[in-house]
mmCIF file of C-alpha atoms and ligand atoms in Angstrom:
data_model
loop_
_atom_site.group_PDB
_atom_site.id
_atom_site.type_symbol
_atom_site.label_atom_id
_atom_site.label_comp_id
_atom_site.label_asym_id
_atom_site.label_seq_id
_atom_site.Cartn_x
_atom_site.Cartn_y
_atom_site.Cartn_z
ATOM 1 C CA UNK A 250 19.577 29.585 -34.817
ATOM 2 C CA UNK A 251 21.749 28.475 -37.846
ATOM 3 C CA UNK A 252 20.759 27.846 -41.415
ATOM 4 C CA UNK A 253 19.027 25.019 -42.332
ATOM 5 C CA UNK A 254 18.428 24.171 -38.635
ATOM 6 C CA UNK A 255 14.630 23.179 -37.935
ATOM 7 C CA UNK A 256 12.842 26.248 -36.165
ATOM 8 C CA UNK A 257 11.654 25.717 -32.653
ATOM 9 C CA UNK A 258 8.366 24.480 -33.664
ATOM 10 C CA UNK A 259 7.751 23.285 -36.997
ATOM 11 C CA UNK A 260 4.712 25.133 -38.957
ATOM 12 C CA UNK A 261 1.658 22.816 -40.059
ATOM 13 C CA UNK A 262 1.387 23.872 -43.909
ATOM 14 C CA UNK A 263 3.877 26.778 -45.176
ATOM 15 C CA UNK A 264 3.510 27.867 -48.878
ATOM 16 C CA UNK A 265 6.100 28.970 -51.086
ATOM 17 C CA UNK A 266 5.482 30.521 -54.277
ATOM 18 C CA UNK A 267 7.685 31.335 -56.879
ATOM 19 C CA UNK A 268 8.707 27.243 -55.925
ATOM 20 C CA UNK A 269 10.266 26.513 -59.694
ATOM 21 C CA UNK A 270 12.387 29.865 -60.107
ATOM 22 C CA UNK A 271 16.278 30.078 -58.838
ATOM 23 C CA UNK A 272 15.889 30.953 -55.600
ATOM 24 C CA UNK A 273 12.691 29.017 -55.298
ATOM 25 C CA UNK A 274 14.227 25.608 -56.091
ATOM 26 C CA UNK A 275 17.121 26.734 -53.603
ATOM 27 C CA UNK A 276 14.340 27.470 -50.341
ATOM 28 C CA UNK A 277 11.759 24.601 -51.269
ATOM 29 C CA UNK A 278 14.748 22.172 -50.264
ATOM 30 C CA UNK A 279 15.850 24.499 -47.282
ATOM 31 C CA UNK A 280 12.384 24.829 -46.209
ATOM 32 C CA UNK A 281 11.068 20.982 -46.571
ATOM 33 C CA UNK A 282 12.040 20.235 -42.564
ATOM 34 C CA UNK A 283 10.274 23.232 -41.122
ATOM 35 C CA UNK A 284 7.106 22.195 -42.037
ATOM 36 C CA UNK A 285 4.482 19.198 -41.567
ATOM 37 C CA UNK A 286 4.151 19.863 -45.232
ATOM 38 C CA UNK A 287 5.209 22.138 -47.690
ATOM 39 C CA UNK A 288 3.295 23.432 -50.761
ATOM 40 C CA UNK A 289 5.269 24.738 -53.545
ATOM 41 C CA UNK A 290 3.759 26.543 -56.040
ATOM 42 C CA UNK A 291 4.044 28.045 -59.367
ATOM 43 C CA UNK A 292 2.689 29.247 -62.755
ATOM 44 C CA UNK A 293 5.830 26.490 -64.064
ATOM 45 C CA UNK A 294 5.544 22.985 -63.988
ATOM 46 C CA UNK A 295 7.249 22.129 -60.564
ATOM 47 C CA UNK A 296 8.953 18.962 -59.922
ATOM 48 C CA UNK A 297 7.613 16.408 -57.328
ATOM 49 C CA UNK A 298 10.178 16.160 -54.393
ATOM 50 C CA UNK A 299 9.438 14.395 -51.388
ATOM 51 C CA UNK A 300 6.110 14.671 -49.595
ATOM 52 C CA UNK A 301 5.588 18.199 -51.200
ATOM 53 C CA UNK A 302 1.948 19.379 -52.070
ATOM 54 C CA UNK A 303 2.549 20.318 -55.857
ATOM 55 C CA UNK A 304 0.306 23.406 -57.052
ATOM 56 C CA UNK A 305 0.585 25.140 -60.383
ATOM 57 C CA UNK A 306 -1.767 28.345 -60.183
ATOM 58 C CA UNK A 307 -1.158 31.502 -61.875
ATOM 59 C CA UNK A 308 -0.761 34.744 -59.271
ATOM 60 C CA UNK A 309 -2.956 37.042 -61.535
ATOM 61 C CA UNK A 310 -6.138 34.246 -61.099
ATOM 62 C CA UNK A 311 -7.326 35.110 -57.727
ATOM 63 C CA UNK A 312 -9.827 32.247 -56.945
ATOM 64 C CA UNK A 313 -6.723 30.135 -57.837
ATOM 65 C CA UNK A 314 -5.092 31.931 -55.226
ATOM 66 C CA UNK A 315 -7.441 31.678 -52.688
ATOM 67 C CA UNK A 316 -7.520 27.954 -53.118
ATOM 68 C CA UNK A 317 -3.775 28.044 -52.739
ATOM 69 C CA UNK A 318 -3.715 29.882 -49.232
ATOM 70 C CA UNK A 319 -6.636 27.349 -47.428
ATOM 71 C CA UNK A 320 -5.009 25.567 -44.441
ATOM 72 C CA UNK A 321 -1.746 27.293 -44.632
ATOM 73 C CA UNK A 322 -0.063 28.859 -41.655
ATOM 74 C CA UNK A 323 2.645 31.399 -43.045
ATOM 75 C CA UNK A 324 3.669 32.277 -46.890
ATOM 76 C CA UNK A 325 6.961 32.880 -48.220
ATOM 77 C CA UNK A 326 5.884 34.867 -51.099
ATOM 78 C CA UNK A 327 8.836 34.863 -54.213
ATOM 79 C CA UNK A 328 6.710 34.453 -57.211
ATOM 80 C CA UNK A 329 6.790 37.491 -59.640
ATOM 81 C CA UNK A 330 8.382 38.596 -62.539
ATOM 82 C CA UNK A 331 11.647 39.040 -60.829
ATOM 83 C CA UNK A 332 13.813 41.577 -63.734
ATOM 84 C CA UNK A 333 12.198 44.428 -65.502
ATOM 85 C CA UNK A 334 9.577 44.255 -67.862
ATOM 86 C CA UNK A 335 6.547 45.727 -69.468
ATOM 87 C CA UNK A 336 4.219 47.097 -67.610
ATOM 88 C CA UNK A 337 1.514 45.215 -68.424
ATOM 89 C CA UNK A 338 3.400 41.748 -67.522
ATOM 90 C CA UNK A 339 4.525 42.913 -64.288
ATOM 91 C CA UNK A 340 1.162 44.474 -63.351
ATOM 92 C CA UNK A 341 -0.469 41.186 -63.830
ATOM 93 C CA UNK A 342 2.275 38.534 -61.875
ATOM 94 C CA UNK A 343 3.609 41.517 -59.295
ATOM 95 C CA UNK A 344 0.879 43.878 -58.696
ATOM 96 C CA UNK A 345 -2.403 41.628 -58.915
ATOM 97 C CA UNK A 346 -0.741 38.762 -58.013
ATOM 98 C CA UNK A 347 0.818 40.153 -54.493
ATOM 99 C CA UNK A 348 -2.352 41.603 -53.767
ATOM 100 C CA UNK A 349 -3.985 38.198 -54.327
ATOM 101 C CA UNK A 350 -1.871 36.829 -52.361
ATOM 102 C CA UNK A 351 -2.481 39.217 -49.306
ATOM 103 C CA UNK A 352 -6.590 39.086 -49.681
ATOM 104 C CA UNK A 353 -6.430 35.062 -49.782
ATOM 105 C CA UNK A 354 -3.974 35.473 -46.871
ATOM 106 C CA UNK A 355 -7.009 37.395 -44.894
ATOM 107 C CA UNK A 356 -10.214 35.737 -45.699
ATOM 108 C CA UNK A 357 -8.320 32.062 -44.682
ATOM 109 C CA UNK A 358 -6.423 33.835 -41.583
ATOM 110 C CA UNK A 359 -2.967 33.206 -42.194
ATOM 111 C CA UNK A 360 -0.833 35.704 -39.864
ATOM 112 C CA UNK A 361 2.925 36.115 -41.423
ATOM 113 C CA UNK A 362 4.148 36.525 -44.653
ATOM 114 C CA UNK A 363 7.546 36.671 -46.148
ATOM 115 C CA UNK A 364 7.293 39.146 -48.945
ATOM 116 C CA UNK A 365 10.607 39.097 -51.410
ATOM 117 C CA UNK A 366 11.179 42.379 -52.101
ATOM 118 C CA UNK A 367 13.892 43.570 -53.681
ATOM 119 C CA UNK A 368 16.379 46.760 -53.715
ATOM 120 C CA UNK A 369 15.286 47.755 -56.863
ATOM 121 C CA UNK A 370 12.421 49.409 -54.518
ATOM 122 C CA UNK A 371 15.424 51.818 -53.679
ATOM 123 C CA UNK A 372 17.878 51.976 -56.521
ATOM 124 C CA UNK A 373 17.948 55.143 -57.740
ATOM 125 C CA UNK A 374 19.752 56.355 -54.253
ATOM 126 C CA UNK A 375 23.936 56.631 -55.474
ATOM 127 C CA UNK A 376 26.073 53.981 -54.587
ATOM 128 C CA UNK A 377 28.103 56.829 -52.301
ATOM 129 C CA UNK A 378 24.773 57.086 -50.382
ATOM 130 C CA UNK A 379 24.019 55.047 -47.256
ATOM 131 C CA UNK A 380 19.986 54.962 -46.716
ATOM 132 C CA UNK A 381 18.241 52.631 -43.962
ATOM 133 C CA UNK A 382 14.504 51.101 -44.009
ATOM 134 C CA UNK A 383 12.897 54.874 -43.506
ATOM 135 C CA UNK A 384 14.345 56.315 -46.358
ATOM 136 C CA UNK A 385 11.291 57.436 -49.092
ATOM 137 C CA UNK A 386 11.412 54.534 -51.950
ATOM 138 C CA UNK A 387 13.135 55.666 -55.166
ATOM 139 C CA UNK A 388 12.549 52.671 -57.445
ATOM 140 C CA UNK A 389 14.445 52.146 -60.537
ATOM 141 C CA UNK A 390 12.015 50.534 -62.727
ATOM 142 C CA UNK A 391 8.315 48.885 -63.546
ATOM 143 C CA UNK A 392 9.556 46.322 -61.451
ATOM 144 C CA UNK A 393 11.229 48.577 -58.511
ATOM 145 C CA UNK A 394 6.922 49.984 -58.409
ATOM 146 C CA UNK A 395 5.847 46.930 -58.049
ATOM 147 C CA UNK A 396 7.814 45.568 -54.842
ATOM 148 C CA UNK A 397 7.246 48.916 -53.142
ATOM 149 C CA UNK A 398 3.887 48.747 -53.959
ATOM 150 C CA UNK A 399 3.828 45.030 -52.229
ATOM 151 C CA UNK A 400 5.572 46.741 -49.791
ATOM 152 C CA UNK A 401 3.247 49.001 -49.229
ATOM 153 C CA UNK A 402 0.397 46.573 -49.569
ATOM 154 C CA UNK A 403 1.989 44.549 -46.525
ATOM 155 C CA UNK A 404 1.778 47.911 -44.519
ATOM 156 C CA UNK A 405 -1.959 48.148 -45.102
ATOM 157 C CA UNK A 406 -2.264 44.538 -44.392
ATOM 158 C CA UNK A 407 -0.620 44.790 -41.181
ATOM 159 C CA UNK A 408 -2.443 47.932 -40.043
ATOM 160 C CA UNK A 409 -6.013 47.098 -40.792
ATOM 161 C CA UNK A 410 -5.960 43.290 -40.374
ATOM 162 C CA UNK A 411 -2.652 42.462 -38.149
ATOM 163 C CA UNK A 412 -0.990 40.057 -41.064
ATOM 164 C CA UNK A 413 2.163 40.538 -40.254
ATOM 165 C CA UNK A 414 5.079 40.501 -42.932
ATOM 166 C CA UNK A 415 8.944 40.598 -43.008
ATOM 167 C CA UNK A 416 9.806 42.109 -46.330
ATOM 168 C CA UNK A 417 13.582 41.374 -48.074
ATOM 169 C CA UNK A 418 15.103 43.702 -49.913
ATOM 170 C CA UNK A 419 17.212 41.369 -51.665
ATOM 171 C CA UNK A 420 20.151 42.634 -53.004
ATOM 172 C CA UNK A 421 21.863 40.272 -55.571
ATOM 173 C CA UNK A 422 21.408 36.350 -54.694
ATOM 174 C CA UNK A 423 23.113 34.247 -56.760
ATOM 175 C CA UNK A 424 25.505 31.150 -56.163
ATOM 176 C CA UNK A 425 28.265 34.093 -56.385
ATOM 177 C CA UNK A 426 28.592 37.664 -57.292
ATOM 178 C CA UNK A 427 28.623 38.703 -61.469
ATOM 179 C CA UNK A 428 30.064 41.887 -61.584
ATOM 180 C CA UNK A 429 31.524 44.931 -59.519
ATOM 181 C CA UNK A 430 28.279 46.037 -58.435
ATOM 182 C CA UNK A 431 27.641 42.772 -56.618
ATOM 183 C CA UNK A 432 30.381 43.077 -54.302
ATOM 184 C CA UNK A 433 28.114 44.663 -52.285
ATOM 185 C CA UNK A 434 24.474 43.597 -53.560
ATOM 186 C CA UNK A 435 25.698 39.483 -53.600
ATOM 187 C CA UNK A 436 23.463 37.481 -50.912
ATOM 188 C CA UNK A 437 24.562 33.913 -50.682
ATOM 189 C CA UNK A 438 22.280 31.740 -50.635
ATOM 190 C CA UNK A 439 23.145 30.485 -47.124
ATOM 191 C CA UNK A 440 22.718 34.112 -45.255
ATOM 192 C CA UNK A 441 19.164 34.224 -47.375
ATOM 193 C CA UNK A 442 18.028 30.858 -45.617
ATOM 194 C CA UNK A 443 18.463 32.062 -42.302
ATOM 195 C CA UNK A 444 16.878 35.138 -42.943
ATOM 196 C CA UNK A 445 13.633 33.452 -44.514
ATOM 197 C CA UNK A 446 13.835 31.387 -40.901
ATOM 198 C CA UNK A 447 14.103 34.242 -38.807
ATOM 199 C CA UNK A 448 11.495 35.849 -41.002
ATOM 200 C CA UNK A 449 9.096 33.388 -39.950
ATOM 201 C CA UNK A 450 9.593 32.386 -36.717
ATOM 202 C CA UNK A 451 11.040 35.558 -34.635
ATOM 203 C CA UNK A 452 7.950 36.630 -32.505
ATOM 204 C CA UNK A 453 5.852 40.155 -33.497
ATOM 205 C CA UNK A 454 7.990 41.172 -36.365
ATOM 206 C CA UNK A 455 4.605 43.243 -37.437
ATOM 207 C CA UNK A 456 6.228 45.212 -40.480
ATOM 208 C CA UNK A 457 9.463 44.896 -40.765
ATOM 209 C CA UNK A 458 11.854 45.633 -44.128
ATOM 210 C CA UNK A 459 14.868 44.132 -43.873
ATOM 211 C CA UNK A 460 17.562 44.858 -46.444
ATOM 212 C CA UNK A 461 19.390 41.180 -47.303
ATOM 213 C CA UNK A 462 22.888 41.471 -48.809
ATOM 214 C CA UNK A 463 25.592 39.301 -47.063
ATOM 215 C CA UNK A 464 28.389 41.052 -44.891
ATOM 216 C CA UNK A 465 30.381 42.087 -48.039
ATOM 217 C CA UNK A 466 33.112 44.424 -47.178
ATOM 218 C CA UNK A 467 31.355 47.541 -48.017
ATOM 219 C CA UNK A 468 27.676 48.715 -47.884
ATOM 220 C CA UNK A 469 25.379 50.600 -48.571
ATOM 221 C CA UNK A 470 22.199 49.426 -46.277
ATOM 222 C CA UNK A 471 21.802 50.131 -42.560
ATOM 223 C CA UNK A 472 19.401 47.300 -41.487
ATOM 224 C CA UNK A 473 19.547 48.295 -37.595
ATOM 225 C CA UNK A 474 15.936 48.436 -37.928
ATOM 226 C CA UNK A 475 15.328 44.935 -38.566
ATOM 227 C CA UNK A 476 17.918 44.173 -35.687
ATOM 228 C CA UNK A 477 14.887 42.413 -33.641
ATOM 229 C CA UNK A 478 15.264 39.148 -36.746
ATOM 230 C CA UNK A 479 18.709 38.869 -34.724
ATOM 231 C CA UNK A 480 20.114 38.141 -38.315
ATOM 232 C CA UNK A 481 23.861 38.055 -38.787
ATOM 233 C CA UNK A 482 24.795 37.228 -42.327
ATOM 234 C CA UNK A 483 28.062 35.358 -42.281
ATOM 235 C CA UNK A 484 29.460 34.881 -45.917
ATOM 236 C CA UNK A 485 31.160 37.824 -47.889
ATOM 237 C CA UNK A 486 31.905 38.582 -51.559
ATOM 238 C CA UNK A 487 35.778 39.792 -50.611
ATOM 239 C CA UNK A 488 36.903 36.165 -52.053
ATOM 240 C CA UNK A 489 35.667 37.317 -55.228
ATOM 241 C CA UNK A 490 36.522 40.717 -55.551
ATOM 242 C CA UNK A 491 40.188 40.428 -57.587
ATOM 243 C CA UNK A 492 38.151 38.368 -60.312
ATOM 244 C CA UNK A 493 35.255 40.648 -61.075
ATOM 245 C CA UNK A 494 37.454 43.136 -60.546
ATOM 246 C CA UNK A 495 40.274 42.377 -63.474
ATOM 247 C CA UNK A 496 36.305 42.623 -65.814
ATOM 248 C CA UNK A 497 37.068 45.364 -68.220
ATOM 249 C CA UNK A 498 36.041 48.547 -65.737
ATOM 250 C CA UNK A 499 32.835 50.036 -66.226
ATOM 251 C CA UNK A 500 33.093 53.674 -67.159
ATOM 252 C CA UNK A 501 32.624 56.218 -63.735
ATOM 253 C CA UNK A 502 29.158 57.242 -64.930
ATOM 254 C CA UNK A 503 28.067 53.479 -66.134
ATOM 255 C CA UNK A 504 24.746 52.806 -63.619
ATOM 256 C CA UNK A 505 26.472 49.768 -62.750
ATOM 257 C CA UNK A 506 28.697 51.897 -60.251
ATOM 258 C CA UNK A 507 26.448 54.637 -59.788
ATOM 259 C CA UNK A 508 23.187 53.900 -58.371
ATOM 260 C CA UNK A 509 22.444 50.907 -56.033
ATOM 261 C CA UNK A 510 19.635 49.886 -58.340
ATOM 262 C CA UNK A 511 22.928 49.351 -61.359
ATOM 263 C CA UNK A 512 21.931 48.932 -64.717
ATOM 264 C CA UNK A 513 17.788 48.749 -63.859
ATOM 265 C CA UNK A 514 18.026 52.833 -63.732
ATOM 266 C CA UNK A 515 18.891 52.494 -67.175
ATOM 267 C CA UNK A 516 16.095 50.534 -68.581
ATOM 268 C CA UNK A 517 12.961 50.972 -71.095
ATOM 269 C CA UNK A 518 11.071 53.096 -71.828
ATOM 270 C CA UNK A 519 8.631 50.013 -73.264
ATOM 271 C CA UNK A 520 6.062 50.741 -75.156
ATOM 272 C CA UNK A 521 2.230 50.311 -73.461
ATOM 273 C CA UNK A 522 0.592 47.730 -75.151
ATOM 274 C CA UNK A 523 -2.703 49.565 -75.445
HETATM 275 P P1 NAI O 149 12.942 33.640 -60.781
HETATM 276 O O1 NAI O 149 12.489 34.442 -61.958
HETATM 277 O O2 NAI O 149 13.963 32.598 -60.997
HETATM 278 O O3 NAI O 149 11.673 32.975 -60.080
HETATM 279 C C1 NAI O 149 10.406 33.597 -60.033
HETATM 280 C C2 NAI O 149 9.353 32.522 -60.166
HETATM 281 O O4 NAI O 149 8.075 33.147 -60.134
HETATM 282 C C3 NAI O 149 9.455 31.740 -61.485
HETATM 283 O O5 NAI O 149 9.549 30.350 -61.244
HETATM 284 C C4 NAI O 149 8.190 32.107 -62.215
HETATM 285 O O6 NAI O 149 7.652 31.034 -62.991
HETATM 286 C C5 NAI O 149 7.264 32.481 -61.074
HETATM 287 N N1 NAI O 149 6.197 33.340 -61.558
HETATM 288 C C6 NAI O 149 6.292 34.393 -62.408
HETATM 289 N N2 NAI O 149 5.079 34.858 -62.713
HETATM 290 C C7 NAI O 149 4.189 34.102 -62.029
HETATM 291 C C8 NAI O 149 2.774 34.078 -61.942
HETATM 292 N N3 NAI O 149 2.008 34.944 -62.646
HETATM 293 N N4 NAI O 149 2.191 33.158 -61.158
HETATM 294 C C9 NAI O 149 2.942 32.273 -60.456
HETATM 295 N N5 NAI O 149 4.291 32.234 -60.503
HETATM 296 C C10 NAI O 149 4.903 33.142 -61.282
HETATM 297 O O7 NAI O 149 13.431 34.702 -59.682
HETATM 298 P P2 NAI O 149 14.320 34.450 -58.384
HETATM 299 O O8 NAI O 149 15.656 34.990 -58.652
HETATM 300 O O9 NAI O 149 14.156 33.077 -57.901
HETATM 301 O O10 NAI O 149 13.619 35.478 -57.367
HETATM 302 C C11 NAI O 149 12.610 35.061 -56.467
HETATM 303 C C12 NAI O 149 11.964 36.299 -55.869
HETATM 304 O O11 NAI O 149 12.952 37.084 -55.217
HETATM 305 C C13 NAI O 149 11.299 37.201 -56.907
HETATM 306 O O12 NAI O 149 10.129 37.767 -56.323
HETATM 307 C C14 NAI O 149 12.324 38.281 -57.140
HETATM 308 O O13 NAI O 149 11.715 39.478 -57.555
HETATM 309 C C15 NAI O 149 12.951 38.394 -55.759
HETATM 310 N N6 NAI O 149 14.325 38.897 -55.797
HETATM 311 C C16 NAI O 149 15.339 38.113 -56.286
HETATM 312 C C17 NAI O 149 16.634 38.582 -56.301
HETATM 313 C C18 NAI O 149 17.776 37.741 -56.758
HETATM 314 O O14 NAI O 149 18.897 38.255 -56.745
HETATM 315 N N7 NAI O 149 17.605 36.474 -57.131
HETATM 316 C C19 NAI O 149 16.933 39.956 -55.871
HETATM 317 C C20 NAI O 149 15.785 40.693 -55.389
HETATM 318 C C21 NAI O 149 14.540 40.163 -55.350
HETATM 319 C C1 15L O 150 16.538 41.670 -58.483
HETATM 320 O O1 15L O 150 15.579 42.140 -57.872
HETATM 321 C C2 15L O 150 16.361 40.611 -59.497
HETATM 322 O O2 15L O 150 15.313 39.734 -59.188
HETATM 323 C C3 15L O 150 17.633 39.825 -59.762
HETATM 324 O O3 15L O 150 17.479 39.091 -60.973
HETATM 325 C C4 15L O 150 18.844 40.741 -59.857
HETATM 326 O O4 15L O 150 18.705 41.607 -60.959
HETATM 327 C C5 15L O 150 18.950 41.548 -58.562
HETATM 328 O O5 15L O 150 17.747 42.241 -58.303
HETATM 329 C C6 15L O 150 20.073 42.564 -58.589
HETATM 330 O O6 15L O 150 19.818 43.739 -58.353
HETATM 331 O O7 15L O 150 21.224 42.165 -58.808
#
């Protein structure tokens, strides 16, 4: 299968979330063809584009939520608050929201998700460490918590109620790498379109993580155990290495070459807001 081919059999209704952020306007196009109809969604206004279903619905309101999942066969879930924050603004998007997400996905009987996760779930490992998907979490931030606890909240789901989900540890995806760090985070935003298709059309995936940078010359991810997506990311950061590279260099101890995770291990503390 190669990007932005139609999957074997097109899906009835698929639901995207998260439909009016960066990577969001990127998929809604990528997706359109793979479905009978698409809804994107979003707590922003979204933009009508072709025969799209058009819903604005917070994450944190629930019966909202549960309206959004009737009649839809799989999810590709990328709404959140995607750097850190507060606590209290990422419990509400990240936390209740996923969570919504899951319980609407249950009671209407939708069977896959596509969770975006993110390698801020494991960013506090070094940079000289190389970790696969059974490595504990060690996230870096409010915002690390909350995708491993949607990770873990897809775990549950698939145990007790067989939803199954293919969660992405993104690593950096952007139209190309920023820094130093991203020379091995950067996922173009090719590679992450065939993933999402794999994601939700390889057969019995049941819980899978897969870590999602593209083949950049050096990592730090073993994804051997999401081999069965048959994913093989074909774009590479190398072509920008010599210009991030002449950046002013980051001292030795900066986060931003230390831990995978970069400069999120370095964040807050934020005050509560009780
Ligand atoms: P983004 O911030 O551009 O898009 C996120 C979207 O979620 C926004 O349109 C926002 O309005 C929406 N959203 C936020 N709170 C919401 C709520 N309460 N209800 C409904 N919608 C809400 O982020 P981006 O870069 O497009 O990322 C998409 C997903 O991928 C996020 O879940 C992010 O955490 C994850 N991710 C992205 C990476 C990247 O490099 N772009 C890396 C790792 C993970
Ligand atoms: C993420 O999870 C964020 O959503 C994105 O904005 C980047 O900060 C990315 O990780 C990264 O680690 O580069």
């Amino acid at each position: 299968m190669t990007a932005h081919s139609a999957p074997p059999s097109r899906f009835d209704r698929l639901l995207l979330t998260g439909a009016a952020g960066s990577l969001g306007k990127v998929l809604r196009e990528r997706m359109r063809p793979w479905a009978r109809v698409l809804r994107a969604s979003d707590v922003a206004a979204l933009e009508p584009a072709g025969a799209d279903e058009c819903v604005r619905c917070d994450l944190a309101d629930g019966r909202a939520v549960d309206d959004l999942l009737r009649g839809v066969s799989a999810v590709v879930h990328l709404g959140a608050v995607s750097v850190e924050r507060p606590f209290h603004e990422i419990l509400q998007a990240n936390i209740l929201g996923t969570y919504n997400v899951y319980e609407s996905a249950r009671r209407h009987g939708v069977k896959r998700i596509v969770f975006a996760s993110s390698n801020h779930v494991v960013g506090f490992y070094r940079q000289d460490q190389r970790i696969d998907a059974d490595a504990p979490p060690r996230p870096d931030s409010n915002y690390g918590v909350s995708k491993a606890f949607g990770e873990d909240l897809a775990r549950f789901y698939f145990d007790r109620y067989g939803i199954e989900t293919v969660c992405l540890r993104i690593g950096s995806s952007f139209p190309e790498p920023r820094d130093v760090r991203m020379l091995t985070s950067w996922l173009s935003y090719d590679d992450l379109t065939d993933l999402v298709q794999r994601a939700l059309t390889v057969p019995d995936v049941g819980f899978t993580i897969a870590f999602a940078a593209s083949a950049n010359r050096d990592s730090w991810w073993d994804n051997r155990k999401a081999a069965h997506l048959g994913w093989t990311p074909r774009d590479s950061a190398e072509r920008h290495r010599a210009r991030l590279e002449a950046q002013p260099p980051p001292a030795p101890d900066d986060p931003l070459v230390t831990y995978q995770g970069g400069t999120y291990t370095a964040l807050g503390p934020f005050e509560p807001n009780w």
